[in-house]
Short mmCIF file of C-alpha atoms in Angstrom, two decimals:
data_model
loop_
_atom_site.label_atom_id
_atom_site.label_comp_id
_atom_site.label_asym_id
_atom_site.label_seq_id
_atom_site.Cartn_x
_atom_site.Cartn_y
_atom_site.Cartn_z
CA MET A 1 84.59 71.13 31.51
CA SER A 2 87.43 72.91 33.24
CA ASP A 3 90.52 70.95 34.19
CA VAL A 4 91.10 73.19 37.20
CA ALA A 5 90.22 71.51 40.47
CA LEU A 6 87.75 73.36 42.64
CA HIS A 7 89.63 72.33 45.76
CA PRO A 8 93.30 71.87 44.88
CA THR A 9 95.44 69.82 47.20
CA PRO A 10 97.05 72.18 49.73
CA GLY A 11 100.79 72.57 49.61
CA LEU A 12 103.11 71.25 52.28
CA ARG A 13 103.62 74.66 53.87
CA ALA A 14 99.89 75.39 54.05
CA ALA A 15 99.13 71.94 55.47
CA ALA A 16 101.89 72.28 58.07
CA ALA A 17 100.66 75.73 59.13
CA ALA A 18 97.11 74.41 59.45
CA GLN A 19 98.26 71.49 61.58
CA LEU A 20 100.36 73.76 63.81
CA LYS A 21 97.31 75.92 64.48
CA ALA A 22 95.03 72.91 64.97
CA VAL A 23 97.37 71.31 67.50
CA GLY A 24 97.64 74.58 69.41
CA LEU A 25 93.86 74.76 69.69
CA ALA A 26 93.62 71.09 70.69
CA VAL A 27 96.10 71.30 73.58
CA ARG A 28 95.34 74.80 74.89
CA ARG A 29 93.39 73.63 77.95
CA GLU A 30 95.94 71.02 79.00
CA VAL A 31 98.80 73.48 78.48
CA LEU A 32 97.00 76.14 80.51
CA VAL A 33 96.37 73.76 83.42
CA ALA A 34 99.98 72.51 83.35
CA ALA A 35 101.30 76.09 83.18
CA ILE A 36 99.23 77.13 86.19
CA LEU A 37 100.38 74.12 88.23
CA PHE A 38 104.03 74.46 87.27
CA GLY A 39 104.00 78.24 87.66
CA GLY A 40 102.44 77.95 91.11
CA ILE A 41 104.99 75.38 92.27
CA LEU A 42 107.89 77.42 90.87
CA LEU A 43 106.59 80.63 92.44
CA PHE A 44 106.22 78.93 95.82
CA THR A 45 109.74 77.49 95.53
CA VAL A 46 111.24 80.89 94.64
CA LEU A 47 109.41 82.69 97.47
CA TYR A 48 110.39 79.97 99.94
CA ALA A 49 114.04 80.19 98.89
CA LEU A 50 114.04 83.98 99.18
CA GLY A 51 112.39 83.81 102.59
CA LYS A 52 115.00 81.34 103.85
CA GLY A 53 117.87 83.24 102.26
CA GLU A 54 118.67 80.22 100.12
CA SER A 55 119.19 79.86 96.39
CA MET A 56 117.95 77.51 93.73
CA GLY A 57 120.35 75.60 91.54
CA LEU A 58 120.17 74.05 88.11
CA GLY A 59 123.26 71.93 87.84
CA HIS A 60 121.85 68.47 87.24
CA ILE A 61 119.45 68.15 84.33
CA GLY A 62 117.92 64.95 85.67
CA GLY A 63 114.93 66.67 87.24
CA PRO A 64 113.84 68.67 84.18
CA GLY A 65 114.66 65.74 81.91
CA VAL A 66 112.33 63.38 83.75
CA LEU A 67 109.60 66.03 84.00
CA VAL A 68 109.58 67.02 80.33
CA GLY A 69 110.08 63.41 79.25
CA LEU A 70 106.95 62.24 81.04
CA ALA A 71 104.93 65.26 79.90
CA ALA A 72 106.04 64.80 76.29
CA PHE A 73 105.10 61.12 76.36
CA LEU A 74 101.55 62.04 77.40
CA PHE A 75 101.34 65.07 75.08
CA PRO A 76 100.14 63.08 72.02
CA VAL A 77 97.03 62.08 73.96
CA ALA A 78 96.06 65.76 74.06
CA VAL A 79 97.11 66.32 70.44
CA TRP A 80 94.85 63.56 69.10
CA LYS A 81 92.06 63.60 71.68
CA ASP A 82 89.52 65.28 69.38
CA GLU A 83 90.34 63.08 66.39
CA GLU A 84 88.67 59.77 65.60
CA ARG A 85 91.80 57.89 64.62
CA PHE A 86 89.98 54.66 63.79
CA GLY A 87 86.74 53.97 61.99
CA LEU A 88 84.80 56.53 59.94
CA SER A 89 86.24 59.97 60.47
CA THR A 90 86.69 63.25 58.63
CA LEU A 91 90.32 63.03 59.71
CA TRP A 92 91.10 60.76 56.76
CA THR A 93 88.93 62.55 54.18
CA LEU A 94 91.22 65.55 53.71
CA PRO A 95 92.72 65.93 50.21
CA VAL A 96 96.23 64.94 51.32
CA ASP A 97 98.06 61.66 51.64
CA HIS A 98 96.92 60.06 54.90
CA THR A 99 100.40 59.07 56.01
CA ARG A 100 101.73 62.55 55.31
CA HIS A 101 98.76 64.08 57.11
CA ALA A 102 99.44 62.04 60.25
CA LEU A 103 103.17 62.81 60.14
CA LEU A 104 102.47 66.53 59.71
CA LYS A 105 100.26 66.48 62.79
CA VAL A 106 102.97 64.65 64.75
CA ALA A 107 105.55 67.20 63.55
CA ALA A 108 103.28 70.07 64.58
CA GLY A 109 102.93 68.53 68.02
CA TRP A 110 106.72 68.23 68.26
CA VAL A 111 107.09 71.96 67.53
CA TRP A 112 104.75 72.70 70.42
CA VAL A 113 106.65 70.29 72.67
CA MET A 114 109.93 72.05 71.90
CA GLY A 115 108.38 75.47 72.49
CA LEU A 116 106.96 74.39 75.84
CA THR A 117 110.27 72.79 76.84
CA ILE A 118 112.08 76.05 76.06
CA ALA A 119 109.53 77.96 78.14
CA LEU A 120 109.96 75.54 81.05
CA MET A 121 113.75 75.75 80.98
CA LEU A 122 113.68 79.55 80.76
CA SER A 123 111.30 79.65 83.74
CA LEU A 124 113.65 77.47 85.78
CA ILE A 125 116.64 79.60 84.79
CA LEU A 126 114.74 82.75 85.77
CA GLY A 127 113.92 81.24 89.16
CA VAL A 128 117.57 80.34 89.70
CA LEU A 129 118.73 83.86 88.80
CA ILE A 130 116.11 85.55 91.01
CA THR A 131 117.26 83.55 94.04
CA GLY A 132 120.93 84.17 93.29
CA GLY A 133 121.67 80.58 92.36
CA SER A 134 124.11 79.28 89.80
CA LEU A 135 123.59 77.60 86.46
CA GLY A 136 125.64 74.46 86.20
CA VAL A 137 127.81 72.79 88.80
CA GLU A 138 131.49 73.07 89.51
CA THR A 139 132.37 70.72 92.31
CA THR A 140 134.63 67.95 93.50
CA ARG A 141 133.29 64.45 92.97
CA LEU A 142 134.25 61.15 94.50
CA VAL A 143 134.60 58.59 91.74
CA LEU A 144 135.28 54.86 92.03
CA ASP A 145 138.87 54.00 91.11
CA VAL A 146 139.74 50.31 91.32
CA SER A 147 143.44 51.10 90.93
CA ALA A 148 143.57 53.35 93.98
CA PRO A 149 144.32 51.85 97.41
CA SER A 150 141.12 53.25 98.86
CA GLY A 151 139.13 52.61 95.71
CA MET A 152 138.22 56.30 95.39
CA ARG A 153 139.61 59.37 93.68
CA THR A 154 138.52 63.01 93.60
CA VAL A 155 137.67 64.71 90.32
CA GLU A 156 136.98 68.37 89.60
CA TRP A 157 133.75 68.21 87.63
CA SER A 158 131.53 70.83 85.99
CA THR A 159 128.30 70.48 84.04
CA PRO A 160 129.24 69.74 80.40
CA TRP A 161 127.58 71.60 77.55
CA TRP A 162 125.82 68.52 76.21
CA GLN A 163 123.82 68.01 79.40
CA TRP A 164 121.83 71.15 78.58
CA LEU A 165 120.50 69.28 75.55
CA VAL A 166 119.17 66.42 77.69
CA PRO A 167 115.66 67.87 78.35
CA PHE A 168 115.11 68.63 74.67
CA CYS A 169 116.28 65.23 73.44
CA ALA A 170 114.31 63.49 76.21
CA ALA A 171 111.15 65.37 75.24
CA SER A 172 111.63 64.65 71.53
CA THR A 173 112.24 60.95 72.04
CA THR A 174 109.42 60.28 74.48
CA TYR A 175 107.07 62.33 72.29
CA LEU A 176 107.90 60.00 69.39
CA LEU A 177 107.17 56.97 71.57
CA GLY A 178 103.89 58.44 72.78
CA SER A 179 102.83 59.41 69.27
CA ALA A 180 103.52 55.91 67.98
CA LEU A 181 101.39 54.43 70.77
CA VAL A 182 98.50 56.85 70.25
CA LEU A 183 98.41 56.26 66.48
CA ALA A 184 98.76 52.50 66.80
CA ALA A 185 96.20 51.91 69.54
CA ASP A 186 92.58 53.02 69.63
CA HIS A 187 92.74 53.11 73.44
CA PRO A 188 96.36 53.89 74.43
CA TRP A 189 95.53 54.15 78.13
CA ARG A 190 94.42 50.52 78.13
CA TRP A 191 97.76 49.47 76.66
CA ILE A 192 99.70 51.52 79.22
CA LEU A 193 97.70 50.14 82.14
CA GLY A 194 97.85 46.65 80.63
CA ALA A 195 101.64 46.81 80.35
CA ILE A 196 101.90 47.93 83.97
CA LEU A 197 99.60 45.08 85.05
CA VAL A 198 101.62 42.51 83.08
CA PHE A 199 104.87 43.72 84.62
CA TRP A 200 103.33 43.57 88.09
CA LEU A 201 101.98 40.05 87.51
CA LEU A 202 105.34 38.82 86.23
CA GLY A 203 107.07 40.22 89.27
CA PHE A 204 104.45 38.80 91.63
CA MET A 205 104.53 35.35 90.04
CA GLY A 206 108.30 35.28 90.09
CA ASP A 207 108.55 36.45 93.71
CA GLU A 208 105.59 34.84 95.45
CA GLY A 209 105.43 31.80 93.19
CA GLU A 210 109.12 31.12 93.74
CA VAL A 211 109.66 30.76 90.00
CA GLU A 212 113.29 31.77 90.12
CA TRP A 213 113.93 32.05 86.38
CA MET A 214 110.84 34.21 85.86
CA TYR A 215 111.77 36.51 88.71
CA TRP A 216 115.34 36.85 87.41
CA ALA A 217 114.15 37.50 83.85
CA PHE A 218 111.67 40.12 85.04
CA GLU A 219 114.25 41.89 87.18
CA HIS A 220 116.83 41.81 84.40
CA LEU A 221 114.40 43.14 81.80
CA LEU A 222 113.15 45.90 84.08
CA PHE A 223 116.69 46.96 84.95
CA GLN A 224 117.87 47.00 81.33
CA VAL A 225 114.88 49.03 80.16
CA GLY A 226 115.15 51.48 83.02
CA PHE A 227 118.79 51.67 84.06
CA GLY A 228 120.73 49.67 81.50
CA GLN A 229 123.58 51.02 79.42
CA TYR A 230 121.11 52.59 76.98
CA GLY A 231 117.97 52.53 79.12
CA LEU A 232 115.41 55.20 79.86
CA GLU A 233 117.34 56.67 82.78
CA PRO A 234 120.38 57.61 80.65
CA LEU A 235 117.96 59.08 78.12
CA LEU A 236 116.13 61.25 80.68
CA THR A 237 118.96 62.20 83.06
CA SER A 238 122.15 61.47 81.06
CA GLY A 239 122.87 58.76 83.64
CA THR A 240 123.60 61.04 86.61
CA GLU A 241 121.21 59.09 88.83
CA SER A 242 122.22 55.51 88.05
CA ILE A 243 125.96 56.19 88.48
CA GLN A 244 125.48 57.36 92.07
CA HIS A 245 126.62 54.85 94.65
CA ARG A 246 127.16 54.79 98.40
CA PHE A 247 130.73 53.86 99.26
CA HIS A 248 132.15 52.72 102.58
CA LEU A 249 135.59 54.12 103.28
CA PRO A 250 138.26 52.21 105.27
CA SER A 251 137.58 54.60 108.15
CA GLY A 252 134.03 53.28 108.32
CA GLU A 253 132.54 56.48 106.96
CA SER A 254 129.83 56.17 104.31
CA VAL A 255 129.85 58.64 101.41
CA VAL A 256 127.93 59.06 98.17
CA GLY A 257 129.97 59.16 94.99
CA TRP A 258 129.89 58.14 91.35
CA ARG A 259 130.88 54.80 89.90
CA GLU A 260 131.97 56.68 86.77
CA LEU A 261 131.68 60.10 85.18
CA PRO A 262 128.63 60.92 83.03
CA SER A 263 129.34 59.92 79.44
CA ILE A 264 128.13 61.67 76.32
CA GLY A 265 128.53 58.36 74.50
CA ARG A 266 126.12 56.54 76.79
CA TRP A 267 123.59 59.36 76.63
CA ALA A 268 123.83 59.67 72.83
CA GLY A 269 123.46 55.90 72.51
CA ALA A 270 120.28 55.96 74.60
CA VAL A 271 118.88 58.84 72.56
CA GLY A 272 119.68 57.03 69.32
CA LEU A 273 118.21 53.70 70.44
CA TRP A 274 114.93 55.03 71.80
CA SER A 275 114.54 57.51 68.93
CA ALA A 276 114.94 54.65 66.46
CA ILE A 277 112.30 52.64 68.33
CA GLY A 278 109.98 55.64 68.36
CA LEU A 279 110.46 56.40 64.66
CA ALA A 280 109.97 52.76 63.67
CA GLY A 281 106.79 52.57 65.72
CA LEU A 282 105.55 55.89 64.35
CA PHE A 283 106.04 54.97 60.70
CA ALA A 284 104.48 51.55 61.29
CA ALA A 285 101.48 53.19 62.97
CA THR A 286 100.99 55.81 60.23
CA TRP A 287 101.43 53.24 57.45
CA ARG A 288 98.26 51.47 58.50
CA HIS A 289 96.29 54.66 57.82
CA ARG A 290 97.56 55.08 54.25
CA GLU A 291 94.35 53.69 52.67
CA ARG A 292 91.90 54.52 55.43
#
């Protein structure tokens, strides 16, 4: 009897290439629909700007960061939609370690997410250039200054280099979170809708039921998760939205300024925190499939 296996275990490179191709085939319809919708909206925006003699701008990365972050969170649903992740499935009969197989598929999906994010950013940049807009912002900002008599100071501010990394880090992190959820739950949509329902019920019970401690706890939790020091908003926008504040000057005039300047430390902390949560959830979810 020969000792040579008829079907040797594929190498890492071959398995990764196969997963990259498989993911591309799995998401092609969703990507096509999203590309048509986004392309149509962008084309309309460009034509409208040209018709009005206006220009597009891409100075704040908050918009793209939120868009790609949400899309990347939902992307794993498309990646795994044709796979039976639980129960009897050919998915777990391949001659590779099950945990490695799942991680390779997640990694292949991440490559597609990065490629699509690059395509989206290049499309936005092209639209800005066609309309004669500018990339980045150089402007004067009003920033809160408690030491100043009026409480305000002006700062010459321009878009820092690290803010151009925000969409890519946002997409990577939310993709990790979405992948962990999809691999851990047989019906991820039920968990998402259930979480929304629980949050709504907690808020309703705290507000209408006049349970003050519950209402305060709900508000505090929601704020910390969304807009806290290392919440989702700093992850998706680098904090440019939450630092905006309407100030009332001594003259009675109301102006919009910043409570502080955007901080790379706060953004990096948010990326690190949520990435760690996503990685921990992902490895925990894939570990359960090791003997399936």
